[in-house]
mmCIF file of C-alpha atoms in Angstrom:
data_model
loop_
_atom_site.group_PDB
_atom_site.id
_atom_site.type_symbol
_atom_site.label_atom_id
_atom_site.label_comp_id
_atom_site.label_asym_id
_atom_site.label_seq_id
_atom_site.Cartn_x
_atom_site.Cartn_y
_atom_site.Cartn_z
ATOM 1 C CA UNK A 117 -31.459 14.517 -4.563
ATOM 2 C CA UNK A 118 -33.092 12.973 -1.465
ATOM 3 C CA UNK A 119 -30.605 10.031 0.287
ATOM 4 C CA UNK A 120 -30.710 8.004 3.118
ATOM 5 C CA UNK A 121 -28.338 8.995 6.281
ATOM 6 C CA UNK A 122 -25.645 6.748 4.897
ATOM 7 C CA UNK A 123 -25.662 6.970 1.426
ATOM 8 C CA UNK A 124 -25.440 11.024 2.100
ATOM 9 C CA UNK A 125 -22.654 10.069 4.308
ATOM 10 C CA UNK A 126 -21.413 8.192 1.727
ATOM 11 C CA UNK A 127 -21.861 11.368 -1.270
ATOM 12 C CA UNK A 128 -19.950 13.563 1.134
ATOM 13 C CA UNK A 129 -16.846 11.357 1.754
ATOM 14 C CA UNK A 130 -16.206 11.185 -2.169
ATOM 15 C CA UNK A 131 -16.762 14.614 -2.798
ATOM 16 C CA UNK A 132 -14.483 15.548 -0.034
ATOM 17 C CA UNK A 133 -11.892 13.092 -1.697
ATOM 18 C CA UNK A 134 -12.167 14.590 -4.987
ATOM 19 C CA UNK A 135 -11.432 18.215 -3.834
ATOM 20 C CA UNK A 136 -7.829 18.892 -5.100
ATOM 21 C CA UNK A 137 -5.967 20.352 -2.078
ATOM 22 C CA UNK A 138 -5.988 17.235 -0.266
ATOM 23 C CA UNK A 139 -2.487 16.459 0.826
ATOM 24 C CA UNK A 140 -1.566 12.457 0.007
ATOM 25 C CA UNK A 141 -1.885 11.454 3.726
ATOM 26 C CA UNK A 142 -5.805 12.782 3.815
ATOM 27 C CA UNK A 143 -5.694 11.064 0.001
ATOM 28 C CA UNK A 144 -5.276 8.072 1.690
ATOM 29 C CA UNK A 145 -7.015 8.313 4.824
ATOM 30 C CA UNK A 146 -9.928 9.105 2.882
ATOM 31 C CA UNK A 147 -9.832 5.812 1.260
ATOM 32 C CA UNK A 148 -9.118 3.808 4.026
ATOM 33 C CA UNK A 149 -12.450 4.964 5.692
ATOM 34 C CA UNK A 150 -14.382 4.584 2.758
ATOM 35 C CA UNK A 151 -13.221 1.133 2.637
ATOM 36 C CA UNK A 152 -13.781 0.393 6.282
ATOM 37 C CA UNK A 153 -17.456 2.137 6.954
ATOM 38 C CA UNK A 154 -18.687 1.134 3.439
ATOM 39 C CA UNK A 155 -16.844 -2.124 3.053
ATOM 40 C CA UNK A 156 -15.762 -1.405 -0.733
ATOM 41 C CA UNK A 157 -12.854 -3.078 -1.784
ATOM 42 C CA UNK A 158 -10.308 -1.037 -3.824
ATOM 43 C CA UNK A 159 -11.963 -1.966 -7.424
ATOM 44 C CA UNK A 160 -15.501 -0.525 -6.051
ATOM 45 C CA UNK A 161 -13.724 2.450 -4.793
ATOM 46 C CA UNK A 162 -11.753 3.369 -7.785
ATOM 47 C CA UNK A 163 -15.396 3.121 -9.976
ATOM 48 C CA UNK A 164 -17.358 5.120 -7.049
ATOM 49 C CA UNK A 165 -14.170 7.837 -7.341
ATOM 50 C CA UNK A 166 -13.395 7.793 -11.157
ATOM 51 C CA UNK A 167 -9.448 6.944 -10.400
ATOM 52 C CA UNK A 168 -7.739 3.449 -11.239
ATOM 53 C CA UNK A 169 -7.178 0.846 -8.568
ATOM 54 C CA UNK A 170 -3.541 0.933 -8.837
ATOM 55 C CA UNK A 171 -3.542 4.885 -8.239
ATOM 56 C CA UNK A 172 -6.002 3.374 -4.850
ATOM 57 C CA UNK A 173 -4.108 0.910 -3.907
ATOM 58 C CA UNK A 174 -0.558 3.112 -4.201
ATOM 59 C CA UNK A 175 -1.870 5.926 -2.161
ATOM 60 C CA UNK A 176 -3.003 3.671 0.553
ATOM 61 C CA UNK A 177 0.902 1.711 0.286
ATOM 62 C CA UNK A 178 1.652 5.782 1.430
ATOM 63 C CA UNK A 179 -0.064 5.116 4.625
ATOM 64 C CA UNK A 180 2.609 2.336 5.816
ATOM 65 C CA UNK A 181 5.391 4.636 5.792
ATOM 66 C CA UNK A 182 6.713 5.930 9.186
ATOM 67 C CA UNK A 183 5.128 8.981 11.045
ATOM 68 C CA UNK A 184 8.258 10.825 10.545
ATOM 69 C CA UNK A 185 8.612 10.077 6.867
ATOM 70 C CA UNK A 186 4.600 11.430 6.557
ATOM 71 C CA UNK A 187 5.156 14.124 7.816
ATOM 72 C CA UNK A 188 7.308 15.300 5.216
ATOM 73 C CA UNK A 189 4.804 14.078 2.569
ATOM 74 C CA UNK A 190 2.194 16.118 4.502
ATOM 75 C CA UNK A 191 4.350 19.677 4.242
ATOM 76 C CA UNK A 192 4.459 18.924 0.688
ATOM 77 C CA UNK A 193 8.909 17.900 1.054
ATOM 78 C CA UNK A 194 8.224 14.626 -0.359
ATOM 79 C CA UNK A 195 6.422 14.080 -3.288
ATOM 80 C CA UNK A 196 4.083 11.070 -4.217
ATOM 81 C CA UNK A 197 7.235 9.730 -6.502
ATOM 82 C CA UNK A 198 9.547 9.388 -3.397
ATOM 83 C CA UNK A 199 6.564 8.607 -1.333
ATOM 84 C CA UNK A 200 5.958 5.705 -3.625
ATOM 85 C CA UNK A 201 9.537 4.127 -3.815
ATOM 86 C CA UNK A 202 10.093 4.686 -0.066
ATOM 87 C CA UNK A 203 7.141 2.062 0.336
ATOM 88 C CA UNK A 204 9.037 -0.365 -0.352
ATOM 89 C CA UNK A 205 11.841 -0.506 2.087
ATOM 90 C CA UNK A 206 12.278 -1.140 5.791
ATOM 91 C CA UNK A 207 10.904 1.671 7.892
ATOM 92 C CA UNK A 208 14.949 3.191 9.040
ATOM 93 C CA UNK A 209 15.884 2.286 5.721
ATOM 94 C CA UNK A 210 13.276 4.588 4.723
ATOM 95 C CA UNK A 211 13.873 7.271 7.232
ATOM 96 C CA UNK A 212 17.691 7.071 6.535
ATOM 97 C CA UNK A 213 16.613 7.706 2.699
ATOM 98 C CA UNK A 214 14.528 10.976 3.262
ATOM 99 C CA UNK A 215 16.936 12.379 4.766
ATOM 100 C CA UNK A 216 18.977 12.194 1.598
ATOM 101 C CA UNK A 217 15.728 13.254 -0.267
ATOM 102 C CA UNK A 218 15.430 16.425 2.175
ATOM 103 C CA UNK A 219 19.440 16.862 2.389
ATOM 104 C CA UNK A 220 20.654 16.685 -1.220
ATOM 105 C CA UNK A 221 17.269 17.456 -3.054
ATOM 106 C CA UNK A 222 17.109 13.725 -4.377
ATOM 107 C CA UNK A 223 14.678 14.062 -7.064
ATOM 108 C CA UNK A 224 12.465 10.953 -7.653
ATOM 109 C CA UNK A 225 14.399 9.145 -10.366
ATOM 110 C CA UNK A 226 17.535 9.220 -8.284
ATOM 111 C CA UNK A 227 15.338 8.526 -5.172
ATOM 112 C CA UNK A 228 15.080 5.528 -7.252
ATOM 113 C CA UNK A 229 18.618 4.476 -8.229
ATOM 114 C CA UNK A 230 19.486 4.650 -4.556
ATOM 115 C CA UNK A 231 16.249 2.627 -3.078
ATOM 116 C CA UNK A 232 17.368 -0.269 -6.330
ATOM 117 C CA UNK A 233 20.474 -0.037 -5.098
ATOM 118 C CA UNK A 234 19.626 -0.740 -1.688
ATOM 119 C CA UNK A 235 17.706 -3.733 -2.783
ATOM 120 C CA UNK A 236 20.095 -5.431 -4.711
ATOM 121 C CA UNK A 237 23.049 -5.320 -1.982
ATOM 122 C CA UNK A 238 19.905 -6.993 0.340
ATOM 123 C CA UNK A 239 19.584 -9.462 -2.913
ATOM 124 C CA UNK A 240 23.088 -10.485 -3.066
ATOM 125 C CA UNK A 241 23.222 -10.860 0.410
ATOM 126 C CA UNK A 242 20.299 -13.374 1.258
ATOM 127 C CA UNK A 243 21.300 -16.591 0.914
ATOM 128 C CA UNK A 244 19.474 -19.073 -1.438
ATOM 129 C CA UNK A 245 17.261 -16.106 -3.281
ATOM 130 C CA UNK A 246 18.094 -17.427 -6.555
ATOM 131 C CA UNK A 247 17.087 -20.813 -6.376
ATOM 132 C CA UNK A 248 13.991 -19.540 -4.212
ATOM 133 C CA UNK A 249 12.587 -17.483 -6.816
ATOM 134 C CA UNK A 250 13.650 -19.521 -9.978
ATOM 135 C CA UNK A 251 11.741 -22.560 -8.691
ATOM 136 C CA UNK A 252 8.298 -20.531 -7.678
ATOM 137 C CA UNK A 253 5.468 -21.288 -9.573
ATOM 138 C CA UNK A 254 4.142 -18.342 -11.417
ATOM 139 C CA UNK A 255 0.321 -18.967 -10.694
ATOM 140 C CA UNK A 256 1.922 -18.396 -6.768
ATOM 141 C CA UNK A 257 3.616 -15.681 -7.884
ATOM 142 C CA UNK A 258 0.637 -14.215 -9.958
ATOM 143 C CA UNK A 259 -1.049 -14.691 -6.527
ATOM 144 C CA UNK A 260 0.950 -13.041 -4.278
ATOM 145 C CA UNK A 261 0.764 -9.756 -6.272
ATOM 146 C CA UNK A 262 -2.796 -9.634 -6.680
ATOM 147 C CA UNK A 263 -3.112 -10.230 -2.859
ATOM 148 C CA UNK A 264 -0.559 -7.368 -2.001
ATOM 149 C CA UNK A 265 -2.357 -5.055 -4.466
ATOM 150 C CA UNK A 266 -5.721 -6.340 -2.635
ATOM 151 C CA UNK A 267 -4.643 -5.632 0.573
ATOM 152 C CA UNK A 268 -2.181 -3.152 0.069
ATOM 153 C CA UNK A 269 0.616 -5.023 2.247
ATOM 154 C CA UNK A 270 2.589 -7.560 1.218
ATOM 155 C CA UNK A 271 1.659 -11.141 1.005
ATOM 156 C CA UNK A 272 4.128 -14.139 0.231
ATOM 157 C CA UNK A 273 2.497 -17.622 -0.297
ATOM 158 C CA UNK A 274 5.010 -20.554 0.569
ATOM 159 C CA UNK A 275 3.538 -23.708 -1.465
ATOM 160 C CA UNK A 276 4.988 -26.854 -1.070
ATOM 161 C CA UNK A 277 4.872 -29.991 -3.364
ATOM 162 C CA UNK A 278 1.928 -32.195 -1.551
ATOM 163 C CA UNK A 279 -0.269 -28.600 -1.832
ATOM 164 C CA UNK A 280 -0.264 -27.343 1.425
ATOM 165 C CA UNK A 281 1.745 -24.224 2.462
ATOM 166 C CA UNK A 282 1.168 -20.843 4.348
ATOM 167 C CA UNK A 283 0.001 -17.531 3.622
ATOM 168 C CA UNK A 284 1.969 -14.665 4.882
ATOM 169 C CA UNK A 285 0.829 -11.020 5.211
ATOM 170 C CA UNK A 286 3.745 -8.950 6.480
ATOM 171 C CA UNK A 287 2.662 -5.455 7.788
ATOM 172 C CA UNK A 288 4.739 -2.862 10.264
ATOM 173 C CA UNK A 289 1.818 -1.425 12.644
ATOM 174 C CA UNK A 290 -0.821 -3.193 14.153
ATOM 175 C CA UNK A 291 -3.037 -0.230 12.105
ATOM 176 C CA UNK A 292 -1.730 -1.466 8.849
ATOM 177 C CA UNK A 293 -3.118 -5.223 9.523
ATOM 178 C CA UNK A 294 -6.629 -4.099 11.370
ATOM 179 C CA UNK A 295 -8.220 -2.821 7.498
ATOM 180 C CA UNK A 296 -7.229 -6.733 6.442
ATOM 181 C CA UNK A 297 -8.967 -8.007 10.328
ATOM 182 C CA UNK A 298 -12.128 -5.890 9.369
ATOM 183 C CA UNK A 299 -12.016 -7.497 5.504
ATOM 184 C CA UNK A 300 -12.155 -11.206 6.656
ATOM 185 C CA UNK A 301 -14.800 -10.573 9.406
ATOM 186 C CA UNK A 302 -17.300 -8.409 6.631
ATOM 187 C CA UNK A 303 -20.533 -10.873 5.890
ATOM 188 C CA UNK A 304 -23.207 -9.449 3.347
ATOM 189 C CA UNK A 305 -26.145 -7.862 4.895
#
């Protein structure tokens, strides 16, 4: 079929996504660009590629774990599983725990137990969680989650009582954040 320069530019990128011996971090990569030259968001993507949004938006969570900890994922140590749970923690949390992974052969589900773990000690130990969470509305909290999954960082909307509040979007590298920049500047043609 005859295409324009950047809708062939466009065919290539998702076929060179779909090939199957693309390591996570090239997964992921892959969609970032597609999202930043084309400006889809992760729905478009995940119709344009034939895979579901949350698979999207999980692979690109990959991309926010330290350079050490990717390269790991890269040489095939760390599978998406651990790749997926270490996500969620601090970035020397998350060093400290694949070296456990690579150590004692942690398989995902105990990858898992250890990273719940981990979280509930940093529950117990913040002051005033309890009563934070049990008096958040749910359409805030209903919020928050679609935004992370949007953006693929984490977003935590403080709302006060007279409706005003602030938006937070917590990220680790100034690359993380830029995709989010490039989002809120995007105008239609």
């Amino acid at each position: 079929r005859e295409f324009d320069d950047e809708t062939s530019i466009g065919v290539a990128m998702i076929e060179n996504l779909q090939r199957s011996d693309l390591n996570l971090i090239e997964e992921a990569q892959g969609y970032r660009t597609m999202m930043n030259v084309f400006q889809y968001t992760q729905e478009k993507l995940s119709s344009h590629l034939g895979k579901s949004r949350s698979h999207i938006a999980n692979v690109l969570r990959v991309l926010t774990l330290p350079q050490s900890v990717r390269k790991y994922i890269v040489s095939g140590e760390i599978t998406f599983g651990h790749a997926r749970t270490l996500v969620t923690l601090p970035d020397d949390v998350a060093i400290e725990i694949t070296q456990d992974i690579l150590s004692k052969g942690l398989s995902v589900r105990a990858t898992e137990k250890v990273v719940n773990r981990i979280k509930t000690l940093e529950k117990k130990q913040s002051l005033g969680f309890k009563e934070q969470n049990q008096n958040k509305n749910p359409n805030i909290e209903h919020l928050e989650r679609e935004l992370t999954n949007l953006l693929g960082l984490r977003v935590v909307v403080s709302h006060k009582n007279n409706n005003s509040g602030t938006l937070s979007i917590h990220y680790r590298t100034l690359d993380q954040i830029q995709p989010v920049i490039d989002k809120l500047k995007w105008r239609p043609k």
